[in-house]
């Protein structure tokens, strides 16, 4: 794939590799409320309103709690918020697996979630061997897993902060101009564009200002983003010209179901 302008695809996880209709997102919100009620004794209504306020102000409930001085360890938080999720609602996606296997460039997961959650989701989707690396909560926040410090001394790092984007680029060792970033969150897409990544907004039919492409489903990249498929395996024909896949070939990649899946 040497003559392709793209050499790496960076995928968000939740609500990008699987659809919102699985119900994972509302389950996460409920689990956060449960954590706040169990940990701090809040009523259900207080927990729900606090979750919303902390998210708006700090980007996540955990980030807000630690910024306010509460000594909440990430593992304790994630064990409830992600540990009680209905993972059975996520079904294997052989169509997506087939597409990913056709993509010869590097493929990386970049998620705000913890590694255990990411691995469980990928396993449920049948994609656990499709990605080179998982850049996750632990990757962005190593200081939270070392010697104990005051909770407000090490702010939680998450997308869409530029610090998180810089961590991703450094750990993935990519040139932003040759990498594509796929995410369902408009703010994350804006952050990706600001550091020079090509961007694909997933779950929408219309582009935003900072999205180079918009696709309703992640599998739609087979036809929506031709630069990913710029070359055949050999890279060039005998004349040194780029070999492009036809539209019918690209559509076939999106529709073929993996044999024996």
Coordinates of C-alpha atoms in Angstrom, one line a residue:
X1 CA 0.0 0.0 0.0
X2 CA 3.0 2.3 -0.4
X3 CA 1.4 4.7 -2.8
X4 CA -1.7 5.2 -0.8
X5 CA -1.9 8.6 0.9
X6 CA -3.3 6.9 4.0
X7 CA -1.2 4.5 6.1
X8 CA -3.1 4.3 9.4
X9 CA -6.8 4.3 10.5
X10 CA -7.6 5.3 14.0
X11 CA -11.0 4.1 15.2
X12 CA -13.1 5.2 18.2
X13 CA -14.8 2.3 19.9
X14 CA -18.2 2.9 21.5
X15 CA -21.0 4.0 19.2
X16 CA -18.5 3.9 16.3
X17 CA -17.8 0.2 15.9
X18 CA -21.3 -0.8 17.0
X19 CA -24.5 1.2 16.7
X20 CA -26.2 3.3 19.4
X21 CA -29.2 1.0 19.4
X22 CA -27.3 -1.7 21.3
X23 CA -28.2 0.2 24.5
X24 CA -24.7 0.4 25.9
X25 CA -24.7 4.2 26.2
X26 CA -27.8 4.5 28.4
X27 CA -26.6 1.6 30.4
X28 CA -23.3 3.5 31.1
X29 CA -25.3 6.5 32.3
X30 CA -27.3 4.3 34.6
X31 CA -24.2 2.7 36.0
X32 CA -22.6 6.1 36.7
X33 CA -25.7 7.1 38.6
X34 CA -25.5 3.8 40.5
X35 CA -21.9 4.5 41.3
X36 CA -22.6 8.0 42.7
X37 CA -25.5 6.6 44.8
X38 CA -23.4 3.7 46.2
X39 CA -20.2 5.7 46.7
X40 CA -21.6 8.9 48.0
X41 CA -25.1 8.2 49.1
X42 CA -26.8 10.5 46.7
X43 CA -30.5 10.1 45.7
X44 CA -31.2 8.9 42.2
X45 CA -32.2 12.4 41.0
X46 CA -29.2 14.0 42.6
X47 CA -26.9 11.4 41.1
X48 CA -28.3 11.9 37.6
X49 CA -28.1 15.7 37.8
X50 CA -24.6 15.6 39.1
X51 CA -23.5 13.2 36.3
X52 CA -24.8 15.7 33.8
X53 CA -23.1 18.7 35.5
X54 CA -19.7 17.0 35.9
X55 CA -19.8 15.9 32.2
X56 CA -20.5 19.4 31.0
X57 CA -17.9 21.0 33.3
X58 CA -15.1 18.4 33.3
X59 CA -15.7 16.1 30.3
X60 CA -16.5 13.0 32.4
X61 CA -17.9 12.1 35.9
X62 CA -14.6 10.6 37.0
X63 CA -12.6 13.6 35.8
X64 CA -15.0 15.9 37.7
X65 CA -14.9 13.8 40.9
X66 CA -11.1 13.8 41.0
X67 CA -10.9 17.5 40.1
X68 CA -13.1 18.3 43.1
X69 CA -10.8 16.3 45.4
X70 CA -12.6 13.0 45.7
X71 CA -10.1 10.1 45.8
X72 CA -11.8 7.8 43.3
X73 CA -9.5 5.3 41.7
X74 CA -10.2 4.6 38.0
X75 CA -10.4 0.9 38.5
X76 CA -13.0 1.3 41.2
X77 CA -15.1 3.6 39.0
X78 CA -14.8 1.4 35.8
X79 CA -15.6 -1.8 37.7
X80 CA -19.1 -0.4 38.2
X81 CA -19.6 1.8 35.1
X82 CA -18.3 -0.8 32.7
X83 CA -18.3 -3.9 34.8
X84 CA -22.1 -4.1 34.9
X85 CA -22.8 -3.5 31.2
X86 CA -25.1 -5.7 29.1
X87 CA -22.3 -6.9 26.7
X88 CA -24.6 -9.5 25.4
X89 CA -26.4 -6.8 23.4
X90 CA -23.3 -6.4 21.2
X91 CA -23.4 -9.0 18.4
X92 CA -20.6 -10.3 16.2
X93 CA -20.2 -8.2 13.0
X94 CA -18.8 -10.4 10.2
X95 CA -19.4 -7.6 7.7
X96 CA -17.2 -5.2 9.6
X97 CA -14.6 -7.9 10.3
X98 CA -14.4 -8.7 6.6
X99 CA -14.0 -5.0 5.7
X100 CA -11.2 -4.5 8.3
X101 CA -9.4 -7.6 7.0
X102 CA -9.4 -6.0 3.5
X103 CA -7.8 -2.8 4.8
X104 CA -4.1 -3.3 4.6
X105 CA -3.1 -0.2 6.5
X106 CA -2.4 -0.1 10.3
X107 CA -5.6 -0.1 12.3
X108 CA -5.7 1.3 15.9
X109 CA -8.4 1.7 18.5
X110 CA -8.5 5.1 20.3
X111 CA -11.0 5.2 23.2
X112 CA -11.7 7.0 26.4
X113 CA -12.8 3.7 27.9
X114 CA -10.6 1.4 30.0
X115 CA -8.7 -1.5 28.4
X116 CA -10.9 -4.2 29.9
X117 CA -14.0 -2.7 28.4
X118 CA -12.3 -2.2 25.0
X119 CA -11.2 -5.8 24.9
X120 CA -14.7 -7.1 25.9
X121 CA -16.4 -5.0 23.2
X122 CA -13.9 -6.2 20.5
X123 CA -14.4 -9.8 21.6
X124 CA -18.2 -9.5 21.4
X125 CA -17.9 -7.9 17.9
X126 CA -15.5 -10.7 16.8
X127 CA -12.8 -8.1 16.1
X128 CA -10.3 -8.9 18.8
X129 CA -7.5 -9.7 16.3
X130 CA -8.2 -6.9 13.8
X131 CA -6.3 -4.0 15.5
X132 CA -2.6 -3.5 16.1
X133 CA -3.0 -1.5 19.3
X134 CA -5.6 -0.2 21.8
X135 CA -4.9 3.4 23.0
X136 CA -7.3 3.8 26.0
X137 CA -7.8 5.4 29.4
X138 CA -4.8 3.7 30.9
X139 CA -2.6 4.9 28.0
X140 CA -3.6 8.5 28.5
X141 CA -3.5 8.5 32.3
X142 CA -0.5 6.5 33.5
X143 CA 0.0 8.8 36.4
X144 CA -3.3 7.7 37.9
X145 CA -2.0 4.2 38.3
X146 CA 1.3 5.0 40.1
X147 CA 2.0 6.1 43.7
X148 CA -1.0 7.8 45.3
X149 CA -1.2 11.5 44.9
X150 CA -3.8 14.1 45.6
X151 CA -6.8 13.5 43.3
X152 CA -6.6 17.0 41.9
X153 CA -2.9 16.9 41.1
X154 CA -3.2 14.7 38.0
X155 CA -6.2 15.8 35.9
X156 CA -7.9 13.0 33.9
X157 CA -6.9 13.1 30.2
X158 CA -9.6 12.2 27.7
X159 CA -10.7 13.0 24.2
X160 CA -11.4 15.7 23.0
X161 CA -8.5 17.3 24.8
X162 CA -5.5 18.1 22.6
X163 CA -3.3 16.4 25.2
X164 CA -5.2 13.2 24.5
X165 CA -4.8 13.7 20.7
X166 CA -1.1 14.2 21.2
X167 CA -0.8 11.0 23.2
X168 CA -2.6 9.1 20.5
X169 CA -0.3 10.5 17.7
X170 CA 2.8 9.8 19.8
X171 CA 1.9 6.3 20.9
X172 CA 0.6 5.3 17.5
X173 CA 3.7 6.8 15.9
X174 CA 1.7 8.3 13.0
X175 CA 2.0 11.2 10.7
X176 CA -1.3 13.0 11.1
X177 CA -1.5 13.9 7.4
X178 CA -1.4 10.2 6.5
X179 CA -3.8 9.0 9.2
X180 CA -7.6 8.8 9.3
X181 CA -9.5 9.3 12.5
X182 CA -13.1 7.9 12.8
X183 CA -15.3 8.9 15.7
X184 CA -19.0 9.5 16.4
X185 CA -18.5 12.5 18.6
X186 CA -18.4 15.9 16.9
X187 CA -16.1 17.4 19.5
X188 CA -13.6 14.6 19.1
X189 CA -13.7 15.1 15.3
X190 CA -12.9 18.8 15.8
X191 CA -9.9 17.8 18.0
X192 CA -8.7 15.3 15.4
X193 CA -8.8 17.9 12.6
X194 CA -7.0 20.4 14.8
X195 CA -3.9 18.2 15.0
X196 CA -3.9 17.5 11.3
X197 CA -5.7 14.1 11.1
X198 CA -8.1 13.3 8.2
X199 CA -11.5 12.9 9.9
X200 CA -14.6 10.7 9.4
X201 CA -17.8 11.4 11.4
X202 CA -19.6 8.1 12.0
X203 CA -23.3 7.9 12.6
X204 CA -24.3 10.9 10.6
X205 CA -25.3 11.5 7.0
X206 CA -24.0 15.1 6.8
X207 CA -20.5 16.4 7.4
X208 CA -19.7 19.0 10.1
X209 CA -17.1 21.8 9.5
X210 CA -14.2 19.6 10.7
X211 CA -15.3 16.3 9.2
X212 CA -13.8 15.4 5.9
X213 CA -16.4 12.6 5.5
X214 CA -19.6 11.5 7.2
X215 CA -20.9 8.0 7.1
X216 CA -24.0 6.5 8.8
X217 CA -22.2 3.3 9.5
X218 CA -18.5 2.5 9.9
X219 CA -18.8 -0.1 7.1
X220 CA -19.7 2.7 4.7
X221 CA -16.1 3.8 4.5
X222 CA -15.7 1.1 1.9
X223 CA -17.3 3.4 -0.7
X224 CA -17.1 6.8 1.0
X225 CA -13.4 7.1 1.4
X226 CA -11.6 6.0 -1.8
X227 CA -8.1 7.1 -0.6
X228 CA -8.1 4.1 1.8
X229 CA -8.3 1.8 -1.2
X230 CA -5.8 3.7 -3.4
X231 CA -3.7 0.8 -4.4
X232 CA -3.8 -2.9 -4.9
X233 CA -1.5 -5.2 -2.8
X234 CA 1.4 -4.6 -5.2
X235 CA 1.0 -0.8 -4.9
X236 CA 1.8 0.1 -8.6
X237 CA 1.4 -1.4 -12.0
X238 CA 4.3 -1.9 -14.4
X239 CA 4.1 1.8 -15.4
X240 CA 4.4 3.0 -11.8
X241 CA 0.8 4.4 -11.8
X242 CA -1.5 4.0 -8.9
X243 CA -3.9 1.1 -9.2
X244 CA -7.4 2.1 -8.1
X245 CA -10.2 -0.3 -7.1
X246 CA -13.5 0.1 -9.0
X247 CA -16.6 1.2 -7.2
X248 CA -18.1 -2.3 -7.7
X249 CA -15.1 -3.8 -6.0
X250 CA -15.4 -1.4 -3.1
X251 CA -19.1 -2.2 -2.7
X252 CA -18.3 -5.9 -2.7
X253 CA -15.9 -5.4 0.2
X254 CA -18.7 -3.9 2.3
X255 CA -21.2 -6.6 1.5
X256 CA -19.2 -9.9 1.6
X257 CA -19.7 -12.0 4.7
X258 CA -16.7 -13.8 6.0
X259 CA -16.9 -17.5 5.3
X260 CA -17.0 -19.6 8.4
X261 CA -17.7 -16.6 10.7

